[in-house]
Coordinates of C-alpha atoms and ligand atoms in Angstrom, one line a residue:
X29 CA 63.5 146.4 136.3
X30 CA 63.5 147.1 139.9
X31 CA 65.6 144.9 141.3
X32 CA 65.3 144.4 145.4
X33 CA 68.3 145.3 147.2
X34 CA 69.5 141.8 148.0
X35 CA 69.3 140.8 144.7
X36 CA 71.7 143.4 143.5
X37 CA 75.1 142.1 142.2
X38 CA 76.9 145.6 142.7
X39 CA 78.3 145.6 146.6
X40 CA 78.8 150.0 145.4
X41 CA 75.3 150.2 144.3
X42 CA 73.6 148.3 147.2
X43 CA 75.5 150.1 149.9
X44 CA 75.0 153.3 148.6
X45 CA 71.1 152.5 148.4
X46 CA 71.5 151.1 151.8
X47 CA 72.7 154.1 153.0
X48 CA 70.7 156.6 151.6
X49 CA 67.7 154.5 153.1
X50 CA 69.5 154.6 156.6
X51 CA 69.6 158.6 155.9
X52 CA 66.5 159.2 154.9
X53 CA 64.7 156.5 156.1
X54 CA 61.1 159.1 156.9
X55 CA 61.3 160.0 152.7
X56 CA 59.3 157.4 151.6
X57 CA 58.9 158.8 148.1
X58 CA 62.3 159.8 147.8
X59 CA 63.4 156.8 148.7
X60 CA 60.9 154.9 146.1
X61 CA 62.2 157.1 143.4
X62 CA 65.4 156.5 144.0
X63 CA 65.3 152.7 144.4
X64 CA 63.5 152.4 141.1
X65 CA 66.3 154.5 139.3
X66 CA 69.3 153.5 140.6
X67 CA 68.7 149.3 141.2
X68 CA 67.6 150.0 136.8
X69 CA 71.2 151.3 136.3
X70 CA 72.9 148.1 137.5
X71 CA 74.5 147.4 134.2
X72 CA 75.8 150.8 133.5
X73 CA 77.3 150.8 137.4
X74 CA 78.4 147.6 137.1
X75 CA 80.3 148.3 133.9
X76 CA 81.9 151.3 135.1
X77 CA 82.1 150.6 138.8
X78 CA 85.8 151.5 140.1
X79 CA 85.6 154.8 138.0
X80 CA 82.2 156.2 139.7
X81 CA 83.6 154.7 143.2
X82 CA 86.9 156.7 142.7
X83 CA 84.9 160.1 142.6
X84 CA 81.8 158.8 144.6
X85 CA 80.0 159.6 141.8
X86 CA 76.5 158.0 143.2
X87 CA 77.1 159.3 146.8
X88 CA 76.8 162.6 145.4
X89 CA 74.1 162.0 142.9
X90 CA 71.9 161.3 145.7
X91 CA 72.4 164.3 147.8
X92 CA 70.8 167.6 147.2
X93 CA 73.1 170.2 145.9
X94 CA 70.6 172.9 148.6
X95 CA 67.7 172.4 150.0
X96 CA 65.6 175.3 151.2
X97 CA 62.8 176.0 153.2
X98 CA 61.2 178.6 154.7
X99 CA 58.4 180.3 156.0
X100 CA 55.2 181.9 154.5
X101 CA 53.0 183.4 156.8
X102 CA 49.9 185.7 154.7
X103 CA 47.0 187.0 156.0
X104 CA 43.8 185.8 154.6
X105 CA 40.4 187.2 153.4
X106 CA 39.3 187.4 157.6
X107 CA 42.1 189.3 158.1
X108 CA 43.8 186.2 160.2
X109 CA 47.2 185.6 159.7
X110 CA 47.9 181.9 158.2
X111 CA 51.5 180.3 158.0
X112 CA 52.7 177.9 155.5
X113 CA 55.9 176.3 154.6
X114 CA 58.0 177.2 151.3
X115 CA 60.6 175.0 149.4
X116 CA 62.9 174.7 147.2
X117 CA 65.4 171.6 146.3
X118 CA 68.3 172.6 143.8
X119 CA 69.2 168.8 143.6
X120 CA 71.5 168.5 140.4
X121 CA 72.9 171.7 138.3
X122 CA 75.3 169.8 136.3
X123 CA 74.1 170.2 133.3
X124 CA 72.1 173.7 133.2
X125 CA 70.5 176.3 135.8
X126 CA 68.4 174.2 138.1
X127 CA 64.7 173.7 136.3
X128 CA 61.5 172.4 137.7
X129 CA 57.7 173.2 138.6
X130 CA 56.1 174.8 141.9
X131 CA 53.3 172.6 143.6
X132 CA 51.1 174.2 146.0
X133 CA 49.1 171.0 147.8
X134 CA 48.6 170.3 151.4
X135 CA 50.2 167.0 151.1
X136 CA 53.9 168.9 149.9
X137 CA 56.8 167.8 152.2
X138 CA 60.8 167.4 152.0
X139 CA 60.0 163.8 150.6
X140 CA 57.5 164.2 148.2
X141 CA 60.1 167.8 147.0
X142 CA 62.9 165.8 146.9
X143 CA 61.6 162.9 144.7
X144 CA 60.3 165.2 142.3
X145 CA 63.5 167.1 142.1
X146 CA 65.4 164.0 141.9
X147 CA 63.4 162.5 138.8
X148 CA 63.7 166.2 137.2
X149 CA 67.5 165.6 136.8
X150 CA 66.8 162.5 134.5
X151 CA 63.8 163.8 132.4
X152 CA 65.5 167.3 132.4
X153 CA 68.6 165.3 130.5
X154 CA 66.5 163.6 128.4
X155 CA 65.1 166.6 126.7
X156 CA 68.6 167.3 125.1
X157 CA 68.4 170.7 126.6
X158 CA 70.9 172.7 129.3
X159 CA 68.5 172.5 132.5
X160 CA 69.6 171.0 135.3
X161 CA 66.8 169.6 138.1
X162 CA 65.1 171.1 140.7
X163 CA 61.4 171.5 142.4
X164 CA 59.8 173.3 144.9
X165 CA 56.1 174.4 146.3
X166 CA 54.3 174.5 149.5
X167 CA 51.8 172.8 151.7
X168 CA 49.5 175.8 151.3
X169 CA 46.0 174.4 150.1
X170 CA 44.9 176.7 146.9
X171 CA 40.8 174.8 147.1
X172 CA 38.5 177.0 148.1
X173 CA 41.1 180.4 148.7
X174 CA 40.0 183.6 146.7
X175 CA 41.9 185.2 144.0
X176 CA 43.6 187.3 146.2
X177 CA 44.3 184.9 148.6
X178 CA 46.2 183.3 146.4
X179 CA 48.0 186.7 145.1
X180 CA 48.6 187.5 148.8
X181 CA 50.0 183.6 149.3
X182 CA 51.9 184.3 145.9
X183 CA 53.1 187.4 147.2
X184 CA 54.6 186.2 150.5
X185 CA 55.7 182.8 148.8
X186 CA 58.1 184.9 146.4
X187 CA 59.6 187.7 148.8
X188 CA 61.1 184.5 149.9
X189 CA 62.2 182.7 146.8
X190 CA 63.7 185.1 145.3
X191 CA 66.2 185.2 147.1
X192 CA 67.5 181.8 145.6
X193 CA 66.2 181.7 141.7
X194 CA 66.9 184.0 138.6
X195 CA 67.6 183.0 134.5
X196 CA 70.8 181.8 135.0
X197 CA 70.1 179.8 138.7
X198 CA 67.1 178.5 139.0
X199 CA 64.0 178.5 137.2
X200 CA 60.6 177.4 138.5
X201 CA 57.3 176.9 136.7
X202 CA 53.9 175.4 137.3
X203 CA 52.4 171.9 138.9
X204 CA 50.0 170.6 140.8
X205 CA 47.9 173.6 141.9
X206 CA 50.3 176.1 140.1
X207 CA 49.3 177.2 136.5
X208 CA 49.1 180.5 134.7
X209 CA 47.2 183.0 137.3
X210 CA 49.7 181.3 140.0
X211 CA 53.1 182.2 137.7
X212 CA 51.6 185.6 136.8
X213 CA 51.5 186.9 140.6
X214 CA 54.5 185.3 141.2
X215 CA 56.3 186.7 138.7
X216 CA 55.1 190.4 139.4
X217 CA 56.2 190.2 142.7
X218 CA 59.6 188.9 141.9
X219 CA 60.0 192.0 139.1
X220 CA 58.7 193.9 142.0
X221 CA 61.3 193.2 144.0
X222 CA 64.2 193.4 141.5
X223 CA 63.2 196.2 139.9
X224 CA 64.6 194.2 136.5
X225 CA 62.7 192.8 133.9
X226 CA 64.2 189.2 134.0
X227 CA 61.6 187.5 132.0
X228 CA 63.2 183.6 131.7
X229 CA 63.3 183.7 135.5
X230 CA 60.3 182.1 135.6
X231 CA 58.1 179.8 132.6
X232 CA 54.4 179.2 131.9
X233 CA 53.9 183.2 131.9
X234 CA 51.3 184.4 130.3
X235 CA 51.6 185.2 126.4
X236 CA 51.2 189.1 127.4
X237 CA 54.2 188.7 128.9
X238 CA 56.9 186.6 128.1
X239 CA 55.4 183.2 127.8
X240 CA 55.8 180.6 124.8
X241 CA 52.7 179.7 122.8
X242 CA 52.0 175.9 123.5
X243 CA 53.5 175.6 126.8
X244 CA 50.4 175.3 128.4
X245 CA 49.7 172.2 125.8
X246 CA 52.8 170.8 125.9
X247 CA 53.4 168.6 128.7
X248 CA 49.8 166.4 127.6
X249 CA 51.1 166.9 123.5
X250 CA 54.4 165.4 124.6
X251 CA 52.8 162.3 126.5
X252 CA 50.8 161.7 123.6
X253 CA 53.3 161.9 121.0
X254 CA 55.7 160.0 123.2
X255 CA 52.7 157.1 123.3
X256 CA 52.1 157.6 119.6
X257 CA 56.0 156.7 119.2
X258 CA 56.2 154.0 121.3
X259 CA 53.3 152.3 119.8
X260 CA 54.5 152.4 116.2
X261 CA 57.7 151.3 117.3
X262 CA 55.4 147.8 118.4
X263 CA 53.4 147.8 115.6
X264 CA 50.4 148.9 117.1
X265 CA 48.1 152.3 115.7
X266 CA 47.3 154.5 117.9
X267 CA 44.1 155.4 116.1
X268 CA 41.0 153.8 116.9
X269 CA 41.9 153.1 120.4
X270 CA 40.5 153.7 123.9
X271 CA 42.0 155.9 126.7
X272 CA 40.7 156.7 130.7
X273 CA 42.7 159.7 132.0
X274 CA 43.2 160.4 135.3
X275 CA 43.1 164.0 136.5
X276 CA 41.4 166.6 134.9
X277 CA 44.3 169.2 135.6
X278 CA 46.4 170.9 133.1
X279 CA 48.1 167.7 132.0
X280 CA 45.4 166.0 131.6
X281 CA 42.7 168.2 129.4
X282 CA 45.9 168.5 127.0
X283 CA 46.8 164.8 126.9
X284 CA 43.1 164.5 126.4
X285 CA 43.3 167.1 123.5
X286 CA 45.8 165.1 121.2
X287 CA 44.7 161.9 122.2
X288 CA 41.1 163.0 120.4
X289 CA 43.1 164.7 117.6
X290 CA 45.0 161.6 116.9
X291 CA 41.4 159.4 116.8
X292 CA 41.6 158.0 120.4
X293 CA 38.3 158.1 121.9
X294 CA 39.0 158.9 125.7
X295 CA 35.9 157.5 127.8
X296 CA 36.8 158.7 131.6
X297 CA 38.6 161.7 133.5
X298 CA 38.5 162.3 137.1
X299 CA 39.8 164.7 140.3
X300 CA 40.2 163.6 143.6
X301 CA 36.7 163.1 144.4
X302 CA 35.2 160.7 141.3
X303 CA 35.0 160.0 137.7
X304 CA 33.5 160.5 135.2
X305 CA 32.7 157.9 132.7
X306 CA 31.2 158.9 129.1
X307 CA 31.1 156.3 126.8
X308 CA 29.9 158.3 123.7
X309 CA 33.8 160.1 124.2
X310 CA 34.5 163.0 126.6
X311 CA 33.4 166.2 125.9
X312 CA 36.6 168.4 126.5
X313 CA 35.2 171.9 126.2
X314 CA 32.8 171.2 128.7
X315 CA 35.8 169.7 130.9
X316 CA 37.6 173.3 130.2
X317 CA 35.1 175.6 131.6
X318 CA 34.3 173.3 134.5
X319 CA 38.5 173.2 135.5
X320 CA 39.8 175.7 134.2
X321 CA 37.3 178.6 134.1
X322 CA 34.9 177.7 137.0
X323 CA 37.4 176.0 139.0
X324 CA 35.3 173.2 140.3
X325 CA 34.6 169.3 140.4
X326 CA 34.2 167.1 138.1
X327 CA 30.9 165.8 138.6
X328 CA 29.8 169.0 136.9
X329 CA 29.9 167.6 133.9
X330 CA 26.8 165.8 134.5
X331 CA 24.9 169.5 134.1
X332 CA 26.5 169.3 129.9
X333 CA 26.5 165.4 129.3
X334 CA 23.2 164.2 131.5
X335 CA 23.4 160.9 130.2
X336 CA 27.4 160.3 131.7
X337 CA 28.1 158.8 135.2
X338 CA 29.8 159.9 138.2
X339 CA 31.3 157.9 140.2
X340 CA 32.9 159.1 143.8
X341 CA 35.8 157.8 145.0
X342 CA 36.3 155.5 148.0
X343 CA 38.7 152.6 148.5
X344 CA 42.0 152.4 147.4
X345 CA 41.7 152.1 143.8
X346 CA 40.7 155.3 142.5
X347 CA 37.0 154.4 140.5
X348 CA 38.2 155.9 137.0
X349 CA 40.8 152.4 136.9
X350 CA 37.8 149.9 137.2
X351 CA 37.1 151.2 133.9
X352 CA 38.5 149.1 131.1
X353 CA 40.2 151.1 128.1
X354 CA 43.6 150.1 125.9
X355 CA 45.6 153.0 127.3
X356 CA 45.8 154.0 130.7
X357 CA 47.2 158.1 131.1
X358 CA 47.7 158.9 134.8
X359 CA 47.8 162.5 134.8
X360 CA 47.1 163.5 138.4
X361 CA 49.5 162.9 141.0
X362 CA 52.2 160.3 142.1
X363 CA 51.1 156.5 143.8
X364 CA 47.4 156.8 142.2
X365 CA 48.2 153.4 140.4
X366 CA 49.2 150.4 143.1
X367 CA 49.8 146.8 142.7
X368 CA 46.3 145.8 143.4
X369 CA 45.1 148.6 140.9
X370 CA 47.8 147.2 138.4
X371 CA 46.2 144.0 138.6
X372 CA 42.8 145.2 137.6
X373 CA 43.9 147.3 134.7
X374 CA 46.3 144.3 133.3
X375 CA 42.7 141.8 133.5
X376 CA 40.8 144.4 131.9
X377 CA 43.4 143.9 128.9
X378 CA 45.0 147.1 128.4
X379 CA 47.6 147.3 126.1
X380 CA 49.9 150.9 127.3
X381 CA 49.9 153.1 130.2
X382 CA 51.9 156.3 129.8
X383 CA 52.4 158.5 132.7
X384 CA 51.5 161.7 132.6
X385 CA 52.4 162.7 136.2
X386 CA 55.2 162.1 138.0
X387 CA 55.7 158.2 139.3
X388 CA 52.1 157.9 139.0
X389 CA 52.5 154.1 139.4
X390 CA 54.4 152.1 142.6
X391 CA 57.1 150.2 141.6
X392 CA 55.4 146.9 142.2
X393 CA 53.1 148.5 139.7
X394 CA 55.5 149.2 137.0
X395 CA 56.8 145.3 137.6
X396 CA 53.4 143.8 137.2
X397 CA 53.1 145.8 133.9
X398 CA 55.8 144.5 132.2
X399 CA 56.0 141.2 133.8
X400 CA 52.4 141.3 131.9
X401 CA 53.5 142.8 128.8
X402 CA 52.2 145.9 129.0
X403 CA 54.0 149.0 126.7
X404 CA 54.7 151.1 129.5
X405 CA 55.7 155.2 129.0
X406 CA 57.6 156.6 131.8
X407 CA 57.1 159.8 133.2
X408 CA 60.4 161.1 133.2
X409 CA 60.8 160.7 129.4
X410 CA 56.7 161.0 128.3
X411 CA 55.8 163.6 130.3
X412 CA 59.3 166.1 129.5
X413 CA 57.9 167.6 127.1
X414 CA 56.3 170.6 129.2
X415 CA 59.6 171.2 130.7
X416 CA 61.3 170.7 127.2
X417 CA 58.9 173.9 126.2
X418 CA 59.9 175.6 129.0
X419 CA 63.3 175.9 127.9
X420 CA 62.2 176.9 124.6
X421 CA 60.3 179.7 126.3
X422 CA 64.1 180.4 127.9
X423 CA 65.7 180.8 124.8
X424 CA 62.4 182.7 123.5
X425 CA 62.9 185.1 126.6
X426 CA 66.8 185.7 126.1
X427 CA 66.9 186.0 122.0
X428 CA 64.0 188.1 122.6
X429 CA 61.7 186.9 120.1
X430 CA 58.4 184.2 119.9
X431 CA 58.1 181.6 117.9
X432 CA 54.3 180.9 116.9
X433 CA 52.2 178.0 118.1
X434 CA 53.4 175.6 115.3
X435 CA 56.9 176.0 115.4
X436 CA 57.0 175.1 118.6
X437 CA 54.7 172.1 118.6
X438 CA 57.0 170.9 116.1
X439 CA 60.0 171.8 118.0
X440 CA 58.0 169.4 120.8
X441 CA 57.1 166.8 118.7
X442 CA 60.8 166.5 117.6
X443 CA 61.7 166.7 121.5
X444 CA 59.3 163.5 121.9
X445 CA 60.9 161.3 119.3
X446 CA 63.8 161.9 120.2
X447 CA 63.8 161.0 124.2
X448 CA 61.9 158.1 122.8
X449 CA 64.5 157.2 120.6
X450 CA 67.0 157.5 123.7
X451 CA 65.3 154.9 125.9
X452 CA 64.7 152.7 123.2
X453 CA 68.6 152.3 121.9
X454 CA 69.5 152.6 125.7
X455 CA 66.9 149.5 126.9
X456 CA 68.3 147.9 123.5
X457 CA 71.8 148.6 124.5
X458 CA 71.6 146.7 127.6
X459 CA 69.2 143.9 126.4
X460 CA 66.0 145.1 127.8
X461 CA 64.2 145.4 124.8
X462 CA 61.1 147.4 124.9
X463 CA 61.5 148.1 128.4
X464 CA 61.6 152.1 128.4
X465 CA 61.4 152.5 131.8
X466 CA 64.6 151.0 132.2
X467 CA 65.8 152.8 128.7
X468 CA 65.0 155.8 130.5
X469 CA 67.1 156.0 133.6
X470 CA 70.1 154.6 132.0
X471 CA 70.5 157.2 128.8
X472 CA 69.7 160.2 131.5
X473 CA 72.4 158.9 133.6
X474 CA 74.9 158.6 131.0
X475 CA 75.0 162.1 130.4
X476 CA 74.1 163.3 134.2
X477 CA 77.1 161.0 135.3
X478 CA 79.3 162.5 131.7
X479 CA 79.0 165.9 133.3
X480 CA 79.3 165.4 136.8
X481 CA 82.7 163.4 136.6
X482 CA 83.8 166.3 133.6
X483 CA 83.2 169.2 136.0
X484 CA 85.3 167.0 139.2
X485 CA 84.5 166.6 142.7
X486 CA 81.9 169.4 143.7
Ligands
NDP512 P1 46.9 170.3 138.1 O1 46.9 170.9 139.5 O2 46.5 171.1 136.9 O3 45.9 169.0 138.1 C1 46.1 168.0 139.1 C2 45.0 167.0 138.8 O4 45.2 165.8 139.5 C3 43.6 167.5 139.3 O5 42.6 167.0 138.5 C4 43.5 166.9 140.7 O6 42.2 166.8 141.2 C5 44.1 165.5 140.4 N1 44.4 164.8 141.6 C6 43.8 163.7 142.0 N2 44.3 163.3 143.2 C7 45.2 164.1 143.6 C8 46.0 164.2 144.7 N3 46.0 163.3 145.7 N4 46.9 165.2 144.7 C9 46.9 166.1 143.8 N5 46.1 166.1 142.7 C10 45.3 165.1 142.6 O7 48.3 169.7 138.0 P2 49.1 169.2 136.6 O8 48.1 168.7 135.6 O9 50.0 170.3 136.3 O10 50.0 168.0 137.2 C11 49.5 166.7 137.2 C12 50.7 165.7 137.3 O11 51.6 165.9 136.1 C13 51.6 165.9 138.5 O12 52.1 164.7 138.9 C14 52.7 166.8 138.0 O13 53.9 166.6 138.8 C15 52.9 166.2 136.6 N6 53.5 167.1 135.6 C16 53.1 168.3 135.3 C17 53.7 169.1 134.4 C18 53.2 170.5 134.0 O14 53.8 171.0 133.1 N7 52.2 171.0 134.6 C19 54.9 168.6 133.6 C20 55.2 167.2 133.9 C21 54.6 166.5 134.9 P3 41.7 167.8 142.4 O15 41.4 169.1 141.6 O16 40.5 167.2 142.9 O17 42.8 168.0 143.4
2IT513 O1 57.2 168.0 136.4 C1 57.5 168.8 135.5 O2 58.3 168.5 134.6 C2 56.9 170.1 135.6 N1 56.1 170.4 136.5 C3 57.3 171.2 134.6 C4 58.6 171.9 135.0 C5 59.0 173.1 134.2 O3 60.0 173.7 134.6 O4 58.3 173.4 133.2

C-alpha cells in the first residue's frame, strides 16, 4: 500500500519522508522508491516507533553509507578522447559486503544509482544470504561502440573502481548494458591492477574463470519460479497460461526460457524501439542470436518468423502492453508500466504481473493493480534470485570449488520459495493478505532494521 504522506498516522515516518524529499528533492526515482517502501512499513514503524526514533534508525536508513563518482575519460575507435561519469553507491553494508549490478546506459544518474542501491538492501535481505546493498554504472552508451570500445571504456571504468570494491567490500555484477563480455574486461583489468587473483570480487564471470553455472539464467528462473509460487499459493496453474515480456535483455530471454518450460506460451517481447507480437509462441533461439550473438533489434526477428508483427514504439505506453496476455513480466527497465498503461493491462484481464526489472511499474501503477485484484510479484523479492546466485558464485569462488548447473538451479529454486514464503507470512502478519508487495518491504526491513540497531549507531 502506498499510502500518501498526509495520510500517514506515524508523525516519525512522515517527517523523515518529508525530509528526505526536502534533501533530495532533484532524485525523482530515489524518492519514488523510497516513498513506496517506507509509507508500506507503517505498521512495523508504528509498532516499534520510540525504539527506531531513539537510534534514528530511518534517518540513517535513508542515507547512503558512500557515494562515489568519478571520471572516465577513454579514447575511442577515431582516436578522440570521450569522457563519461562513473558510480558507485555503498548504501547499506549491515548485513554483508555491499552487493549489486553495474548499468552502463546514457540515462544513469545519482537518482536512478541511488534507487537501485536502495531497493538492493531489501531484495539483498530477502535472499537469506550475507550481502549487503549497493549499485553502480555509468552514463556511457554501449549501442553502437566496438568491442574494444567497450574494453577501453571497461578499462578506464575499473582503474577507477577499484579503488573502492574487493570480496569482502563490495561486489558488483551485471545490468542493464553489462553482461558477460562487460564483467570479463572488467575483471582483467582489476587482476591487472592487483596483481591477485581475487575471483569473488566480481560475479557473472565467465565459466572459464570463476563464474557459477546458471547465473546467467537465474535472475529470469527466479521470477518465474517466484510467479509459479505465488500462483499456486491462489489457486491458479501456471500452465496453460499467456505471458508478454518486456525487454529482450538478459532477464528477459531467461524469464522467457522457464516460462516455456513450465507450459506458458509467451506471445510478445520487445527493446526500446517495438515489439514483437507472435501469436503461434515466441521463438527464443531466434531471439538469442538476434540479442545476444548479433547484438541488434528486435524487429529482426521478422527475417526467422515472417508471419510475426513488429510494432515500433511511440506514445507513452510502450506497444508490447496493448497486447492482452494473463501475465505481464516487465523485464526491461524501471517506469515502463504507468497508471494509464496499468489501466489498459487491468481491461485487458490479466490476472499477474511479476517484475522482472527493477520498479518497472509507478506506484500509482502498483495501486491500480491491486485495487483491481491483480497478483502482483515485486521486484525486489521476484527478481533476487540473480543476485541470490551471485552469492552462490561467492561461496563457489572462496571454497574453491563449482557446483554444476542443477545444483544450483535447485539451490535457486529453494531461494524463490523461500522469499516468497517471507512476503507472504509478513503481508499475512500485518493483515494484507496476498499483498506481496507490501510482504516484501516489511520482512526485508525486519532484518535490515535487526542488524542495523545490533551493530549501534554507525
Ligand atoms: P539488458 O541490458 O540485458 O536488457 C535490457 C532490456 O531492456 C533490453 O531489451 C533493452 O532494450 C530494454 N529496454 C527498453 N527500454 C529501456 C530503457 N529505457 N532503458 C534500458 N533498457 C531498456 O539488462 P537486464 O536484462 O540485465 O536488466 C533488465 C532489468 O532487470 C533492469 O531493470 C535490471 O535492473 C533488472 N535486473 C537485472 C538483473 C540481472 O541479473 N541482470 C537482476 C535483477 C534485476 P534496448 O536494447 O533497446 O535498450
Ligand atoms: O538488480 C540486481 O539485482 C542485479 N542487477 C544483480 C546484482 C548482482 O549482484 O548479481
Amino acid at each position: 500500500m502506498i499510502t500518501s504522506e498526509r495520510q500517514l498516522r506515524s508523525d516519525y515516518l512522515r517527517k523523515v519522508i518529508e525530509e528526505t524529499e526536502a534533501k533530495n528533492s532533484h532524485e525523482k526515482e530515489f524518492i519514488q522508491a523510497l516513498k513506496e517502501v517506507l509509507s508500506s512499513l507503517e505498521p512495523v514503524i508504528i509498532k516499534n516507533e520510540e525504539l527506531f526514533k531513539s537510534v534514528s534508525l530511518l534517518e540513517r536508513l535513508v542515507e547512503p553509507e558512500r557515494i562515489v563518482s568519478f571520471r572516465v575519460p577513454w579514447i575511442d575507435d577515431k582516436g578522440q578522447v570521450q569522457v563519461n561519469r562513473g558510480y558507485r553507491v555503498q548504501f547499506n553494508g549491515a548485513i554483508g559486503p555491499y552487493k549489486g549490478g553495474l548499468r552502463f546506459h546514457p540515462s544513469v544518474n545519482q537518482s536512478i544509482m541511488k534507487f537501485l542501491s536502495f531497493e538492493q538492501i531489501f531484495k539483498n535481505a530477502l535472499t537469506g544470504l550475507p550481502i549487503g546493498g549497493g549499485k553502480g554504472g555509468s552514463d556511457f552508451d554501449p549501442k553502437g561502440k566496438s568491442d574494444f570500445e567497450i574494453m577501453k571504456f571497461c578499462q578506464s571504468f575499473m582503474n577507477e573502481l577499484q579503488k573502492y570494491i574487493g570480496q569482502d567490500l563490495d561486489v558488483p555484477a551485471g545490468d542493464i548494458g553489462v553482461g558477460g563480455r562487460e564483467i570479463g574486461y572488467l575483471f582483467g583489468q582489476y587482476r591487472k591492477i592487483k596483481n591477485t587473483y581475487e575471483a569473488g570480487v566480481l560475479t557473472g564471470k565467465g565459466l572459464e574463470y570463476g563464474g557459477s553455472l546458471a547465473r546467467r539464467e537465474a535472475t529470469g528462473y527466479g521470477l518465474m519460479y517466484f510467479m509459479r509460487e505465488m500462483l499456486n499459493a491462489n489457486n491458479i496453474e501456471l500452465n496453460g497460461k499467456t505471458a508478454i515480456i518486456s525487454g529482450s535483455g538478459n532477464v528477459a530471454i531467461y524469464a522467457c526460457e522457464k516460462a516455456q518450460a513450465l507450459g506458458v506460451k509467451v506471445v510478445a517481447m520487445c527493446d526500446s524501439s517495438g515489439c514483437i507480437y507472435d501469436e503461434n509462441g515466441i521463438n527464443l533461439n531466434a531471439i538469442k542470436e538476434i540479442k545476444e550473438v548479433k547484438r541488434a533489434r528486435i524487429k529482426e526477428y521478422l527475417n526467422y518468423v515472417p508471419t510475426a508483427k513488429y510494432t515500433e514504439n511511440n506514445g507513452t505506453t510502450p506497444a508490447i502492453y496493448n497486447i492482452k496476455a494473463d501475465i505481464i513480466l516487465p523485464c526491461a527497465t524501471q517506469n515502463d508500466i504507468n497508471l494509464e498503461t496499468a489501466k489498459i493491462i487491468v481491461a485487458n484481464g490479466a490476472i499477474a504481473v511479476g517484475e522482472g526489472a527493477n520498479m518497472p511499474c509507478t506506484n500509482e501503477a502498483v495501486e491500480y493493480f491491486i485495487e483491481n485484484k491483480l497478483l502482483v510479484a515485486p521486484g525486489k523479492a521476484a527478481n533476487a534470485g540473480g543476485v541470490a546466485t551471485s552469492a552462490l558464485e561467492m561461496s563457489q569462488n572462496s571454497t574453491r570449488c563449482s557446483w554444476t548447473f542443477e545444483e544450483v538451479d535447485q539451490k535457486l529454486e529453494k531461494i524463490m520459495i523461500n522469499i516468497f514464503k517471507q512476503c507472504s507470512e509478513s503481508a499475512k502478519e500485518y493483515d494484507f493478505d496476498n499483498n506481496y508487495v507490501v510482504g516484501a518491504n516489511i520482512a526485508a526491513f525486519k532484518k535490515i532494521s535487526g542488524a542495523m540497531i545490533a551493530q549501534g549507531i554507525i
